[in-house]
Coordinates of C-alpha atoms in Angstrom, one line a residue:
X86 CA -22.6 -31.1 -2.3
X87 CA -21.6 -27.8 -3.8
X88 CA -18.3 -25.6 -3.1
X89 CA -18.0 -22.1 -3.3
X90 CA -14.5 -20.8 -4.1
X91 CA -13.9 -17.2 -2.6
X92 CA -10.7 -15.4 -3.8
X93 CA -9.6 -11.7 -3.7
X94 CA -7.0 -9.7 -4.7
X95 CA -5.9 -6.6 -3.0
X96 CA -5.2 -3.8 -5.9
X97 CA -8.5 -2.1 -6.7
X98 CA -6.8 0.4 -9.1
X99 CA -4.4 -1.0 -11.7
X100 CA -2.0 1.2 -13.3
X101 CA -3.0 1.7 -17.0
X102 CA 0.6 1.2 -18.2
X103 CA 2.6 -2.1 -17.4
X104 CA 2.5 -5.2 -18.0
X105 CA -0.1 -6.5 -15.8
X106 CA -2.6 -4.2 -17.0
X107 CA -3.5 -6.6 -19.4
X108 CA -3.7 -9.3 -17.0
X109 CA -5.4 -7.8 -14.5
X110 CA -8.1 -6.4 -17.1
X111 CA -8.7 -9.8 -17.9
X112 CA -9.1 -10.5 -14.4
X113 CA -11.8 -8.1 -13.7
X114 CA -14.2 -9.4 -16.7
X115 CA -17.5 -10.8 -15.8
X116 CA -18.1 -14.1 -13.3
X117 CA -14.1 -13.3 -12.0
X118 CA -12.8 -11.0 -10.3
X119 CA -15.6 -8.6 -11.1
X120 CA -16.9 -7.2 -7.6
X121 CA -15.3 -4.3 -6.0
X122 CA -15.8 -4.4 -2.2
X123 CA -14.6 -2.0 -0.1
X124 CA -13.3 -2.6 3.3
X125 CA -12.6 0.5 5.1
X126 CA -9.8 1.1 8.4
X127 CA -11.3 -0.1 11.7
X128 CA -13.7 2.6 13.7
X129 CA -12.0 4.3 16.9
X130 CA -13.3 1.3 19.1
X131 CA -11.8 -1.4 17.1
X132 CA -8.4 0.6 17.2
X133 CA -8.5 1.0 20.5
X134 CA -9.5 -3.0 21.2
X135 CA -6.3 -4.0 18.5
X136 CA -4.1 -1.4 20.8
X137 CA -5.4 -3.4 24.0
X138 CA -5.1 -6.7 22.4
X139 CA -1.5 -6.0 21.6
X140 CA 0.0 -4.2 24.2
X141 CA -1.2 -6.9 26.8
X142 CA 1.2 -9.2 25.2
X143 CA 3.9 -6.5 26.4
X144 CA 5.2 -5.3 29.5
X145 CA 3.0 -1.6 29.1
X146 CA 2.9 1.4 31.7
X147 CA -0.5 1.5 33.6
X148 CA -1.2 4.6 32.0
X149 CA -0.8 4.1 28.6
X150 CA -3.5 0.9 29.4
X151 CA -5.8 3.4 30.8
X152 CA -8.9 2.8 28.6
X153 CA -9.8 6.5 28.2
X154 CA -5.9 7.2 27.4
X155 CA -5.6 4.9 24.7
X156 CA -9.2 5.3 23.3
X157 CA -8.1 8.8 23.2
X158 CA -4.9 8.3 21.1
X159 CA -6.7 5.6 18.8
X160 CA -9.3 8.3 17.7
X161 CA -7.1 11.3 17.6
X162 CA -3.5 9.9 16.4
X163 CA -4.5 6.8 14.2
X164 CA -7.6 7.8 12.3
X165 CA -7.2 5.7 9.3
X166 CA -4.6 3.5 10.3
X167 CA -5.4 -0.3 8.9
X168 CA -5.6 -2.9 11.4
X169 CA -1.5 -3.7 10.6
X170 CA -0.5 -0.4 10.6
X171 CA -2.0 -0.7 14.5
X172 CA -0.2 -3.8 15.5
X173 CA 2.8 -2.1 13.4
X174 CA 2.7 0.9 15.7
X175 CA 2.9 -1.5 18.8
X176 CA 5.6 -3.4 17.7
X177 CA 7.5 0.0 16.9
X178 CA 6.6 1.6 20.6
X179 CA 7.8 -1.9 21.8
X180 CA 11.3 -1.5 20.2
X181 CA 11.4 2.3 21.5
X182 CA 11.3 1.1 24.9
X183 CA 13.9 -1.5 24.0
X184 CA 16.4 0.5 22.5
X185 CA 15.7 3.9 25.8
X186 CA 16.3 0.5 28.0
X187 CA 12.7 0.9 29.4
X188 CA 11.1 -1.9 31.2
X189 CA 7.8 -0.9 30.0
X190 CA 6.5 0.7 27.0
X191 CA 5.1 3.9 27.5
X192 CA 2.7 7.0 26.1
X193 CA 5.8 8.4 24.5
X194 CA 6.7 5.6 23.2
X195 CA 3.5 5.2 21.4
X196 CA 3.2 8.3 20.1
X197 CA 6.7 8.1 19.0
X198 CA 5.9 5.4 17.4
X199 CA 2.8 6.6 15.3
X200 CA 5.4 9.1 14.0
X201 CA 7.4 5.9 12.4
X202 CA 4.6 3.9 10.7
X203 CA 3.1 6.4 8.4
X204 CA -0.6 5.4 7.6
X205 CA -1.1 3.7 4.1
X206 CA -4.7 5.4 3.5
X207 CA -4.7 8.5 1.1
X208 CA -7.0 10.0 3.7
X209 CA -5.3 9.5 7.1
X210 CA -1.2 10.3 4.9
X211 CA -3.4 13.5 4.0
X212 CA -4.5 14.2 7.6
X213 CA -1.1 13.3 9.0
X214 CA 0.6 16.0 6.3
X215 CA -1.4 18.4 7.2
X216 CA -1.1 18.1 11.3
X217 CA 2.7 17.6 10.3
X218 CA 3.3 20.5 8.0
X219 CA 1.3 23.8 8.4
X220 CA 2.2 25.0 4.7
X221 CA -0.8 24.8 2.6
X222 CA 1.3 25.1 -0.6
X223 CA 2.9 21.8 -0.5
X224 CA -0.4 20.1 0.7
X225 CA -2.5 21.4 -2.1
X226 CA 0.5 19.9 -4.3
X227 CA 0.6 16.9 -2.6
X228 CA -3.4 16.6 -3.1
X229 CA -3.3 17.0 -6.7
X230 CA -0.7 14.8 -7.5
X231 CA -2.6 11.7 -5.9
X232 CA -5.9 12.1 -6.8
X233 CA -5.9 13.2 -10.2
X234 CA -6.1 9.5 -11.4
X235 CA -3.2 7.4 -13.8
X236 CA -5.9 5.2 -15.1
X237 CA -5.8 7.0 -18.7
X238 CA -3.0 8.8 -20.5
X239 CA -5.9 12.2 -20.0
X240 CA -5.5 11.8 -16.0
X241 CA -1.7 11.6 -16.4
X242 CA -1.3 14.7 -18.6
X243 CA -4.1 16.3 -16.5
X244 CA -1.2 15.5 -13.4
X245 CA 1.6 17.7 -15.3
X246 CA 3.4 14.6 -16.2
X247 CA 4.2 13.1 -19.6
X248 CA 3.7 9.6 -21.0
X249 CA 7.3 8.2 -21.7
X250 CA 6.8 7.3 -25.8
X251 CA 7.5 3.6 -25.3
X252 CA 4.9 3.4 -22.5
X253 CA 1.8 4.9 -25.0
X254 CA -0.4 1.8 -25.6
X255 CA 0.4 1.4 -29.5
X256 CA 4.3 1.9 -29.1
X257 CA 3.9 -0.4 -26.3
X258 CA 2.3 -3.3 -27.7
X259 CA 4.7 -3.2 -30.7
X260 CA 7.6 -2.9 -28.1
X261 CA 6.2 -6.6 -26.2
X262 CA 5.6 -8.0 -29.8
X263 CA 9.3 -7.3 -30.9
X264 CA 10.7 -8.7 -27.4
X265 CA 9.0 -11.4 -27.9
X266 CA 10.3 -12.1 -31.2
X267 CA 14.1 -11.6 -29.8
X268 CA 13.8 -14.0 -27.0
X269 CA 12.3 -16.4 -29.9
X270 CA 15.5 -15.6 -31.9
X271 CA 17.7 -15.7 -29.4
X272 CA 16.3 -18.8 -28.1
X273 CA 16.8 -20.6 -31.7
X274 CA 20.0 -19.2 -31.7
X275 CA 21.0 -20.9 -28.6
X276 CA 19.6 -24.1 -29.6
X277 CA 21.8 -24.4 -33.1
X278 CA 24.6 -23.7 -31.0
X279 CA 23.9 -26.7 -28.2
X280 CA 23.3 -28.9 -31.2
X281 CA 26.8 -27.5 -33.3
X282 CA 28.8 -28.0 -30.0
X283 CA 27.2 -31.9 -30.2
X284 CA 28.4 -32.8 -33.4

């Protein structure tokens, strides 16, 4: 009989300062976690089908069920929404209608709605930016500052920013190292008192 174990974690990019660097480095050695797959937002169709899916557990206007409607509004409004952004963006249009005392959730609602659950994909926040701001400036800016990538202390001084001294990897393994050694004092220190307050 064999078993095969399946886990997955979901942080494809690890910051290169913190403590779980370290961790998650060793993670990502060979036989573990070592295989990147990428899983990408559902197509139009499959937004549309979560939309259906969700509002039919609602009380939703005949119009916003219309099939060309919705398919409509999945392709144009939610391009790169995640599946739980979706279902988010339901549950949002469903407390709209609740809160205008609607019986039924409706287009407005929805689209309403879409403007409360920003997308978690770079590429759809980018898109939505840009159909939500016109000024070019702030979106070039905006660009820069997420993709150049934190993942060495080059890509974070290619961003503008500056590595705070205790975070550069030297300073901050000597930092750990004498923490460390003050919880081990501090935890001796403790333990002659418990045993002085005994006697």
């Amino acid at each position: 009989m064999k078993f095969v174990v399946a886990a997955l974690y979901v942080l494809p990019h690890p910051p290169y300062f913190g403590i779980w660097y370290f961790q998650l480095l060793a993670l990502r050695r060979a036989g573990r976690f070592d295989i990147t797959i990428h899983v990408p937002p559902p197509d139009p169709e499959a937004r549309t089908a979560i939309l259906l899916l969700e509002l039919s557990k609602r009380a939703t206007s005949s119009r916003v069920l219309n099939k060309s409607w919705l398919a409509n509004f999945a392709r144009q409004e939610l391009d790169g929404y995640t599946g739980a952004e979706v279902v988010a963006i339901v549950q949002a249009a469903a407390e709209l209608a609740r809160e205008s005392h609607a019986t039924e959730i409706a287009c407005q609602h929805l689209i309403s709605a879409r403007h409360r659950v920003p997308p978690s994909t770079l590429e759809a926040y980018l898109k939505q930016v840009k159909q939500d701001h016109a000024d070019q400036t702030t979106l070039e800016g905006l660009t820069k500052a997420v993709s150049v990538p934190a993942s060495s202390p080059d890509g974070v001084s290619a961003a503008g920013a500056t590595n705070p001294t205790w975070r550069q990897p030297l300073t901050f393994q000597l930092y750990l190292t004498v923490s460390a050694i003050l919880i081990a004092v501090l935890a001796i220190l403790m333990t002659t008192y418990i045993a002085l307050e005994k006697e």
